[in-house]
Amino acid sequence: MTTYAYSVGVNEVEIDDGFWSPWVTRNREVTIEYQYDRLESSGALENFRRAAAGETGEFSGMWFQDSDAYKWLEAASYELAKDDDPDLRERVDEVIELVAAAQEDSGYIDTYLQLVEPDGKWTNLHLLHELYCGGHLIEAAVAHYEATGETSLLDVGRAFADHVDDIFGNELDGVPGHEEIELALVKLYRVTDERSYLDLAQYFVDLRGHEDRLAWETAHLNEIAGHAYSGVEQGRNDQIMDAGQNLFLEDGSYDGSYAQAHAPVREQDAVEGHSVRAMYLYAAVTDLVAETGDEELWQAVQRLWENVTTKRTYITGGIGPEHESEGFTVDYDLPNESAYAETCAAIGNILWNQRLFELTGEGKYAGLIERTLYNGFLGGVGLDGERFFYVNPLASSGDHHRKGWFTCACCPPNAARLFASLGQYCYAKREGELYVSQYVGSTLETTVDDVEVTVEQTSSLPWEGRVEVTVNADGAVPLNLRIPEWCVDATVTVDGEAVLTDGSGYVRLDREWNSETIELAFEQQTRLTAAHPAVENDVGRVAVERGPLVYCAEAVDNDRPLHHYALPADADVESEHRNDLLGGVTTVETEAAVPSLEGWADELYRPVEETGIEDASLRLVPYFAWDNREPGEMAVWLRALDR
């Protein structure tokens, strides 16, 4: 079962795609530069300078702001892997020098604790996020090393990991309140072959959620609940204390669920608590399964995936409906206007499913990645590359808008690192075979079991379903091509010769490759989708989908308030590609019914038999593109005309 997540390197894929290239280019030329400026203006980089100078007391931003700098380093490193940029390389080197200078001789680094609470290191694992920040440091270190071959940041990451390994399991037993270091340690193990890092990841996963730990954590939380951090201004102390309240249930008790510590991972049946933490944890667990073949952990992962995908995921691929906990509640609780669906959670969903796909080769995981990429993730970034959603509702009264930055700025640099590494999600290698998982125009140059392979792909997705794939290889390499679940009818030909397909999943072609061209045609139809009847907010409503895209209605495109429109199940639907709209999108226009306004001028209530409906049309745009024009209401789920 052993395989490796991200089996294709960032530097092996060059994206050249009509849809995705503008996003990737804007990320490189606009977003990464913009975010560096915000790291500077927010004080994130200044915190490292102060720590390097041995200062104490003054600190800027959230106490886990180091992680934003690390995610920026990771995104910038991916860009350097694809194309050397002397100016960006110089800036990356400068930030690495800052980080290295701030690191203590022991390997410890966390500028908040170093500057504000130097005696508080490792005393509050639940709230202060030392291990979370350290995990992002390690991920950045691995990305930089793989991009450049240099060890300047890798040495910093290894020193921190070695320090953690010395502390935990020896001087201290504990797990991070916010998971992240677990998956980072597996990445570090894979580039260093140092077994202690894999064992440390296993330690953190296996310690989590046991009853004796739960009792200790309850006592510890009660002890620190009234602690006022010396040297911390009251505003930040209040933030820390407020964050701590999320750990407790309404009756004041603590059960660990907020941080996925309510039961050992091997015994968990439902995805609970903070959604980003959950995704990072289960991504790490999947990595451990890949490395160790642990069947008990694998059974748990499959149960958890079934729970979240069949009962707790939005149609956009977003997860985590509740604002207060930034996470999950109960099955089928998927409100629309009050949805949280954090951008980071969508990214975490992609991270987990990529690992699941590379472990199994099953198309359902790649299909969920596609859904989340085009909808739940992409909607989190504005078309200008400088504005972002932290929260992604599926309905809005017109007062929810993207922002340039956030006090808790985890989402923008997280989005940047996903855009910068997009090529890794398009292809995969496992067990001597090559997979085309996402249809994104690109060129792949890689080796599969020592066989050199070049794949050139052109794609018309998401607007149309035409794809061409040309393959060259020095030997026989089985090629697997995904048939999307949304495809009504698929045809596959190799140099004009038809290949049989059996619906969704993968078409496997095992042959010698010498510039043969594979043509794929995925028939797209606009479709109306209903939610499970247990989803209270969507009963009597439908959503509009076309290909991999979820659509929404915006006030700017329609004459009536959106709640007036009802869609018949057999509505005539037309699609039109508009190059002049939102950077070029395919819009959908559907038949609808609206209440007649005749006779209501001086009435508030009337007998039903005196009212009527009249024909109308409703225009929709892709969900990812909403809130890029004038403000107004938005809705994904629309009333269905009674059937």
XYZ file of C-alpha atoms in Angstrom:
643
model
C 0.000 0.000 0.000
C 2.981 2.311 0.486
C 3.078 5.336 -1.793
C 3.969 9.006 -1.541
C 1.706 12.012 -1.605
C 2.702 14.562 -4.221
C 4.478 11.934 -6.295
C 4.932 14.496 -9.069
C 7.232 17.410 -8.338
C 6.201 21.037 -8.765
C 9.137 21.509 -11.144
C 7.950 18.632 -13.366
C 4.742 20.359 -14.460
C 4.400 23.538 -16.519
C 0.838 24.822 -16.620
C -0.428 26.422 -19.834
C -4.193 26.494 -19.535
C -6.871 28.874 -20.748
C -8.645 28.837 -17.387
C -5.960 28.210 -14.756
C -2.964 30.057 -16.223
C -4.349 33.536 -15.435
C -4.875 32.468 -11.822
C -1.414 30.926 -11.502
C 0.285 33.878 -13.196
C -1.614 36.378 -11.056
C -0.626 34.415 -7.973
C 3.047 34.640 -8.934
C 3.082 38.234 -10.153
C 0.523 39.852 -7.858
C -0.502 37.770 -4.867
C 2.927 36.678 -3.640
C 4.301 40.205 -3.956
C 1.243 41.681 -2.297
C 1.405 39.231 0.573
C 5.070 39.940 1.202
C 4.192 43.609 1.602
C 1.425 42.691 4.052
C 3.793 40.498 6.058
C 6.047 43.509 6.358
C 3.327 46.033 7.166
C 1.611 43.713 9.674
C 4.829 43.299 11.641
C 5.169 39.575 10.957
C 8.704 39.947 9.624
C 9.598 42.537 12.236
C 8.818 39.932 14.910
C 11.654 37.796 13.548
C 14.001 40.792 13.562
C 13.161 41.515 17.196
C 13.648 37.891 18.195
C 16.964 37.755 16.359
C 18.072 40.851 18.264
C 17.188 39.201 21.571
C 14.454 41.703 22.378
C 11.467 40.960 24.611
C 8.079 42.545 25.146
C 6.927 44.029 21.856
C 5.119 41.767 19.385
C 2.866 42.494 16.388
C -0.160 40.530 15.242
C -1.744 37.249 16.269
C 0.421 35.007 18.417
C 0.709 32.439 15.604
C 1.598 34.958 12.902
C 4.937 33.223 12.222
C 2.964 30.638 10.246
C 1.901 33.236 7.670
C 5.531 33.996 6.876
C 6.289 30.291 6.575
C 3.395 29.694 4.168
C 4.617 32.634 2.084
C 8.071 31.049 1.987
C 6.532 27.776 0.864
C 4.562 29.444 -1.950
C 7.594 31.460 -3.079
C 9.739 28.317 -3.034
C 7.313 26.523 -5.338
C 7.600 29.432 -7.747
C 11.398 29.211 -7.634
C 11.139 25.493 -8.398
C 9.251 26.282 -11.592
C 11.195 29.334 -12.768
C 14.188 31.012 -11.209
C 13.386 34.623 -10.385
C 16.459 36.463 -9.049
C 14.406 39.141 -7.281
C 12.114 36.605 -5.619
C 15.072 34.386 -4.729
C 16.792 37.338 -3.046
C 13.673 38.131 -1.047
C 13.264 34.489 -0.034
C 16.889 34.328 1.068
C 16.435 37.455 3.171
C 13.397 36.004 4.955
C 15.230 32.721 5.547
C 18.124 34.652 7.092
C 15.633 36.371 9.407
C 14.132 33.067 10.472
C 17.523 31.438 11.009
C 18.754 34.380 13.045
C 15.681 34.231 15.277
C 16.104 30.526 16.033
C 17.559 29.723 19.433
C 20.579 27.445 19.865
C 18.285 24.678 21.112
C 16.372 24.714 17.826
C 13.335 26.395 19.376
C 11.655 29.159 17.405
C 8.368 30.910 18.019
C 8.662 34.665 18.006
C 5.561 35.227 20.121
C 6.843 33.104 22.994
C 10.389 34.388 22.568
C 9.334 38.034 22.684
C 6.372 37.986 25.049
C 6.391 34.928 27.261
C 9.890 33.395 27.250
C 9.123 31.327 30.363
C 5.936 29.961 28.817
C 7.422 27.685 26.160
C 5.528 24.402 25.816
C 3.184 25.343 28.692
C 0.011 25.857 26.640
C -0.064 23.442 23.723
C -3.794 23.987 23.216
C -3.763 27.680 22.421
C -0.319 29.046 21.656
C 0.282 27.033 18.474
C 4.046 26.508 18.751
C 3.777 23.125 17.036
C 1.385 24.485 14.402
C 3.822 27.253 13.485
C 6.695 24.784 13.565
C 4.831 22.513 11.180
C 4.499 25.284 8.629
C 8.195 26.074 9.094
C 9.025 22.465 8.258
C 6.733 22.427 5.205
C 8.400 25.605 3.936
C 11.811 24.087 4.610
C 11.017 20.972 2.589
C 9.577 23.033 -0.282
C 12.644 25.306 -0.365
C 15.049 22.383 -0.282
C 13.234 20.574 -3.090
C 13.085 23.790 -5.128
C 16.691 24.889 -4.744
C 18.705 21.991 -3.344
C 19.875 24.371 -0.632
C 19.699 23.465 3.050
C 19.551 26.955 4.573
C 15.906 26.626 5.625
C 15.962 22.832 5.869
C 18.616 23.118 8.569
C 16.312 25.425 10.538
C 13.371 23.059 10.121
C 15.408 20.019 11.134
C 16.805 21.792 14.176
C 13.280 22.619 15.313
C 12.075 19.061 14.672
C 15.049 17.640 16.573
C 14.279 19.954 19.498
C 10.644 18.812 19.511
C 11.799 15.194 19.381
C 14.026 15.801 22.394
C 11.217 17.406 24.399
C 8.166 15.293 23.592
C 8.068 11.784 24.902
C 10.943 12.622 27.228
C 10.480 15.829 29.198
C 6.852 16.291 28.205
C 3.913 14.332 26.825
C 1.371 16.304 24.846
C -0.213 16.978 21.475
C -0.739 20.240 19.602
C -4.055 22.017 19.934
C -3.855 22.854 16.233
C -2.602 19.958 14.141
C -0.133 20.616 11.336
C 3.244 19.405 12.521
C 2.188 15.777 12.034
C 1.949 15.984 8.245
C 5.028 18.224 8.112
C 7.106 15.640 9.977
C 6.182 12.988 7.419
C 7.307 15.347 4.656
C 10.582 15.900 6.515
C 11.069 12.164 6.902
C 10.594 11.675 3.171
C 13.333 14.115 2.184
C 15.796 13.175 4.946
C 15.073 9.468 5.497
C 15.400 10.193 9.228
C 13.081 7.698 10.910
C 12.743 9.734 14.117
C 10.591 12.279 12.269
C 8.121 9.618 11.149
C 8.069 8.161 14.650
C 7.397 11.613 16.110
C 4.420 12.095 13.768
C 3.129 8.693 14.852
C 3.604 9.686 18.509
C 1.457 12.812 18.132
C -1.297 10.902 16.301
C -1.376 7.952 18.691
C -1.309 10.064 21.885
C -4.308 12.102 20.845
C -7.705 11.464 22.408
C -7.018 8.881 25.113
C -8.980 9.098 28.375
C -5.932 9.690 30.567
C -4.855 12.498 28.248
C -8.369 13.935 28.327
C -8.312 14.096 32.120
C -4.896 15.772 32.073
C -5.976 18.259 29.416
C -9.134 19.156 31.359
C -7.118 19.933 34.476
C -4.528 21.827 32.451
C -7.138 23.945 30.684
C -8.804 24.844 33.961
C -5.401 25.842 35.321
C -4.545 28.142 32.419
C -8.070 29.514 31.905
C -7.491 32.399 34.304
C -3.867 32.975 33.399
C -3.146 36.527 32.272
C -0.032 36.454 30.147
C 2.536 38.788 31.604
C 3.875 41.288 29.113
C 0.832 40.879 26.872
C -1.400 43.834 26.209
C -4.977 43.207 27.303
C -6.362 42.995 23.775
C -4.202 40.043 22.812
C -4.688 38.354 26.161
C -8.445 38.579 25.584
C -7.998 37.039 22.126
C -6.122 34.102 23.588
C -8.713 33.598 26.282
C -11.557 33.856 23.770
C -9.858 31.221 21.627
C -9.670 29.012 24.685
C -13.426 29.180 25.167
C -13.935 27.302 21.897
C -12.435 24.248 23.540
C -15.303 23.934 26.009
C -18.855 22.685 25.548
C -21.874 24.829 26.408
C -22.055 23.372 29.926
C -18.425 24.314 30.568
C -17.071 20.782 30.279
C -14.255 19.713 27.993
C -14.450 16.677 25.742
C -11.598 17.329 23.318
C -13.821 17.360 20.211
C -12.852 20.875 19.120
C -9.303 19.618 18.515
C -10.233 16.068 17.420
C -9.118 14.747 20.826
C -12.489 13.324 21.914
C -11.337 9.783 21.155
C -8.218 8.079 19.800
C -8.017 8.564 16.057
C -8.343 4.812 15.546
C -11.776 4.904 17.223
C -13.225 8.042 15.640
C -16.341 7.674 13.517
C -17.301 11.272 12.700
C -15.279 14.347 11.770
C -15.651 16.741 14.681
C -14.454 20.147 15.789
C -12.374 22.788 14.016
C -12.442 21.925 10.324
C -8.913 23.002 9.362
C -7.392 21.115 12.270
C -9.358 18.019 11.301
C -8.200 18.113 7.681
C -4.548 18.566 8.637
C -4.779 15.705 11.137
C -6.418 13.272 8.743
C -3.995 14.217 5.975
C -1.178 13.259 8.349
C -2.926 10.032 9.335
C -3.264 9.107 5.667
C 0.443 9.763 5.202
C 1.180 7.454 8.131
C -0.981 4.753 6.566
C 0.991 5.155 3.340
C 4.283 4.751 5.180
C 3.368 2.047 7.678
C 0.423 0.159 6.169
C -1.421 0.520 9.490
C -4.753 -1.163 8.707
C -6.511 0.088 11.842
C -5.703 3.696 10.998
C -6.787 3.079 7.415
C -10.184 1.813 8.538
C -10.609 4.950 10.648
C -9.667 7.197 7.726
C -12.258 5.553 5.495
C -14.994 5.917 8.133
C -14.161 9.566 8.624
C -14.125 10.278 4.885
C -17.510 8.631 4.425
C -18.943 10.694 7.281
C -17.702 14.047 6.049
C -18.509 13.501 2.363
C -21.970 12.006 2.774
C -23.219 14.149 5.657
C -21.042 17.227 6.263
C -19.772 18.726 2.994
C -21.235 21.634 1.052
C -21.960 21.246 -2.644
C -18.933 23.498 -3.248
C -16.586 21.128 -1.419
C -16.473 23.558 1.499
C -16.645 22.197 5.034
C -17.307 23.469 8.541
C -20.615 25.349 8.877
C -20.258 26.975 12.303
C -18.686 30.393 12.930
C -18.047 30.020 16.647
C -15.975 26.850 16.368
C -14.853 27.380 12.757
C -15.925 23.815 12.329
C -18.355 20.952 12.244
C -21.586 20.564 14.174
C -23.899 17.612 13.414
C -24.773 15.612 10.337
C -26.638 17.515 7.608
C -26.194 20.899 9.321
C -25.293 22.908 6.211
C -26.762 26.418 6.484
C -26.207 28.743 3.556
C -26.028 32.417 4.547
C -24.435 31.624 7.910
C -22.024 29.064 6.440
C -18.434 29.397 7.616
C -16.714 27.099 5.087
C -13.291 28.618 5.710
C -10.997 28.876 2.689
C -8.264 27.102 4.665
C -10.667 24.227 5.314
C -11.299 23.807 1.582
C -7.534 23.732 1.062
C -7.206 21.173 3.835
C -9.902 19.087 2.158
C -7.830 19.109 -1.024
C -4.652 18.178 0.868
C -6.362 15.192 2.489
C -8.031 13.940 -0.675
C -4.830 14.170 -2.695
C -3.185 11.844 -0.205
C -6.172 9.507 -0.313
C -6.059 9.459 -4.085
C -2.351 8.756 -4.292
C -2.749 6.004 -1.724
C -5.591 4.246 -3.530
C -5.824 5.507 -7.112
C -9.598 5.831 -6.668
C -11.303 8.490 -8.759
C -13.751 9.575 -6.054
C -10.974 11.381 -4.216
C -9.745 13.175 -7.340
C -13.346 14.079 -8.134
C -13.772 15.785 -4.771
C -10.504 17.653 -5.320
C -11.884 18.921 -8.637
C -15.155 20.051 -7.035
C -13.324 21.843 -4.235
C -10.696 23.444 -6.468
C -13.216 25.034 -8.820
C -15.708 26.080 -6.166
C -14.949 26.017 -2.443
C -11.310 27.017 -2.887
C -11.365 29.293 -5.918
C -14.166 31.428 -4.536
C -11.854 32.364 -1.663
C -9.674 34.522 -3.933
C -10.752 37.638 -5.793
C -10.094 38.144 -9.489
C -7.563 40.862 -8.624
C -5.345 38.498 -6.605
C -5.341 40.921 -3.667
C -8.663 40.250 -1.934
C -9.714 37.099 -0.140
C -12.609 35.420 1.599
C -11.931 33.878 4.966
C -15.563 32.712 5.118
C -17.421 31.345 2.075
C -21.210 31.453 2.493
C -23.571 29.982 -0.077
C -25.959 32.913 0.238
C -25.483 36.577 1.012
C -27.744 39.550 1.546
C -25.054 41.708 -0.050
C -22.864 42.560 2.929
C -20.166 39.879 2.648
C -17.048 40.924 0.727
C -13.461 39.892 0.253
C -10.726 41.708 2.160
C -7.086 42.417 1.461
C -5.858 40.900 4.733
C -7.111 39.644 8.072
C -6.041 39.908 11.686
C -5.830 36.115 11.482
C -4.306 35.938 8.019
C -4.040 32.176 7.544
C -6.130 31.960 4.355
C -4.310 34.278 1.893
C -0.857 32.623 2.085
C -2.514 29.213 2.212
C -4.219 30.003 -1.095
C -0.930 31.251 -2.524
C 0.868 28.003 -1.781
C -1.912 25.948 -3.380
C -1.903 27.991 -6.589
C 1.900 27.779 -6.711
C 1.825 23.977 -6.387
C -1.227 23.316 -8.585
C 0.715 21.072 -10.973
C 1.119 18.468 -8.239
C -2.624 17.862 -8.241
C -2.907 17.265 -11.998
C -0.861 14.073 -12.249
C 0.232 11.232 -10.023
C 2.518 8.227 -10.142
C 1.743 5.097 -8.191
C 2.843 1.490 -8.513
C 4.543 2.053 -11.860
C 1.578 3.756 -13.496
C 0.791 7.352 -14.440
C -2.503 9.069 -13.671
C -4.053 12.159 -15.218
C -6.285 13.359 -12.404
C -7.131 16.978 -13.186
C -7.668 18.258 -16.699
C -5.513 21.354 -16.713
C -3.549 22.342 -19.818
C 0.061 21.528 -19.012
C 3.262 19.694 -19.850
C 4.575 16.972 -17.570
C 8.136 15.679 -17.774
C 8.795 12.890 -15.311
C 10.016 9.347 -14.874
C 7.857 6.346 -14.030
C 9.929 3.397 -12.810
C 12.972 4.836 -14.609
C 11.024 5.331 -17.842
C 11.122 8.913 -19.078
C 7.656 10.198 -19.910
C 6.397 13.446 -21.422
C 2.717 14.322 -21.367
C 1.287 17.350 -23.143
C -2.274 18.218 -22.229
C -4.698 20.787 -23.590
C -8.037 21.292 -21.900
C -11.177 23.337 -22.499
C -12.469 22.766 -18.964
C -14.423 24.009 -17.143
C -16.366 25.659 -19.970
C -16.325 22.728 -22.384
C -15.412 19.057 -22.094
C -12.710 18.653 -24.751
C -9.268 17.404 -23.699
C -6.258 16.240 -25.713
C -3.366 14.335 -24.193
C -0.212 13.486 -26.166
C 2.218 10.997 -24.642
C 5.851 10.150 -25.349
C 7.747 7.547 -23.347
C 10.954 5.544 -23.566
C 9.053 2.388 -22.683
C 5.651 1.002 -21.845
C 3.864 2.997 -19.139
C 0.232 2.358 -18.194
C -1.722 5.617 -18.360
C -4.919 6.190 -16.376
C -7.333 8.938 -17.415
C -10.100 10.049 -15.064
C -13.692 10.119 -16.249
C -15.416 12.827 -14.150
C -18.518 11.930 -12.183
C -20.359 14.916 -13.649
C -19.822 13.681 -17.211
C -23.063 12.604 -18.907
C -21.305 10.679 -21.672
C -17.595 10.180 -22.317
C -15.712 9.177 -25.429
C -12.023 8.363 -25.524
C -9.998 7.794 -28.676
C -6.306 7.085 -29.250
C -5.166 8.363 -32.643
C -8.791 8.190 -33.760
C -9.430 4.655 -32.481
C -12.229 4.465 -29.906
C -11.536 3.093 -26.444
C -14.275 1.520 -24.381
C -15.237 3.324 -21.185
C -17.351 2.043 -18.342
C -18.614 5.273 -16.790
C -16.863 7.192 -14.059
C -13.513 6.190 -12.650
C -10.402 5.756 -14.776
C -9.724 4.511 -18.286
C -6.478 2.518 -18.272
C -4.324 2.466 -21.408
C -1.344 0.085 -21.301
C 0.893 0.442 -24.331
C 4.071 1.880 -25.803
C 3.801 5.627 -26.295
C 5.259 7.418 -29.301
C 3.482 10.767 -29.665
C 0.045 9.191 -29.718
C -2.755 11.660 -29.089
C -5.638 10.775 -26.831
C -8.834 12.735 -27.362
C -11.369 12.861 -24.564
C -14.853 14.328 -24.841
C -16.841 14.806 -21.654
C -20.422 15.794 -22.358
C -21.563 18.591 -20.090
C -25.153 19.325 -19.246
C -26.522 21.950 -16.936
C -28.229 20.078 -14.134
C -30.412 20.869 -11.147
C -29.242 19.243 -7.933
C -31.219 18.598 -4.755
C -29.818 18.081 -1.263
C -30.614 15.265 1.151
C -34.004 15.963 2.816
C -32.243 16.141 6.192
C -30.466 19.323 5.079
C -33.118 21.617 6.502
C -31.954 24.768 4.755
C -32.155 23.226 1.293
C -35.516 21.462 1.407
C -37.569 22.632 -1.546
C -34.485 24.157 -3.176
C -32.168 23.264 -6.020
C -28.653 24.208 -7.023
C -27.458 24.645 -10.593
C -24.319 22.827 -11.756
C -22.550 22.592 -15.077
C -19.481 20.412 -15.527
C -17.312 20.813 -12.406
C -18.818 24.193 -11.553
C -21.458 25.179 -9.047
C -23.421 28.263 -10.140
C -25.027 31.056 -8.177
C -27.406 33.916 -8.865
C -26.340 37.498 -8.111
C -28.578 40.522 -7.839
C -26.505 42.427 -10.385
C -27.660 40.058 -13.152
C -31.361 39.849 -12.296
C -34.337 42.214 -12.010
C -36.147 40.671 -9.054
C -35.015 39.861 -5.503
C -33.560 36.365 -5.661
C -36.122 34.872 -3.303
C -38.799 35.540 -5.948
C -37.369 33.023 -8.408
C -38.425 29.374 -8.518
C -36.939 26.895 -10.973
C -39.018 24.159 -12.632
C -37.378 20.733 -12.813
C -37.753 20.653 -16.612
C -36.659 24.241 -17.220
C -35.089 25.151 -20.535
C -31.497 26.137 -19.823
C -29.092 27.969 -22.085
C -25.402 28.611 -21.565
C -23.333 31.360 -23.118
C -19.634 32.076 -22.855
C -18.931 35.725 -22.175
C -15.349 36.856 -22.703
C -16.334 40.341 -21.543
C -17.613 39.224 -18.136
C -15.584 38.405 -15.004
C -12.450 37.601 -16.962
C -14.340 35.270 -19.262
C -17.018 32.939 -17.905
C -19.839 30.775 -19.159
C -23.135 32.030 -17.798
C -26.313 30.007 -17.439
C -29.782 31.350 -18.099
C -32.743 29.263 -17.016
C -36.492 29.452 -17.169
C -38.000 30.469 -13.858
C -41.259 31.474 -12.290
C -41.811 34.558 -10.140
C -44.883 35.746 -8.204
C -47.093 38.147 -10.060
C -46.993 41.636 -8.565
C -50.417 42.544 -9.897
C -52.918 43.535 -7.223
C -50.438 43.903 -4.372
C -50.140 47.682 -4.394
C -52.265 48.248 -1.262
C -52.326 44.740 0.177
C -50.142 42.908 2.665
C -52.063 39.596 2.607
C -54.406 38.109 0.011
C -56.160 34.780 -0.567
C -53.923 32.358 -2.416
C -56.451 31.888 -5.208
C -56.169 35.596 -6.020
C -52.388 35.402 -6.558
C -50.478 34.054 -9.488
C -47.088 33.432 -10.999
C -45.556 34.538 -14.230
C -42.684 33.429 -16.397
C -39.224 34.899 -15.971
C -35.614 34.035 -16.645
C -32.772 33.805 -14.143
C -29.113 34.347 -14.975
C -26.381 32.606 -12.999
C -22.593 32.845 -12.910
C -19.982 30.442 -11.522
C -19.893 30.534 -7.722
C -16.153 31.209 -7.696
C -16.720 34.531 -9.478
C -19.281 36.088 -7.146
C -18.625 39.381 -5.331
C -16.316 40.681 -8.034
C -18.795 43.324 -9.250
C -21.190 45.711 -7.535
C -22.465 44.504 -4.156
C -25.738 42.641 -3.963
C -27.403 39.497 -2.764
C -26.232 36.060 -3.878
C -27.723 32.568 -3.635
C -26.566 29.085 -4.626
C -29.704 27.249 -3.487
C -32.857 28.527 -5.184
C -36.513 27.690 -4.699
C -37.786 24.775 -6.739
C -41.143 25.152 -8.449
C -43.561 22.721 -6.804
C -43.657 19.430 -8.641
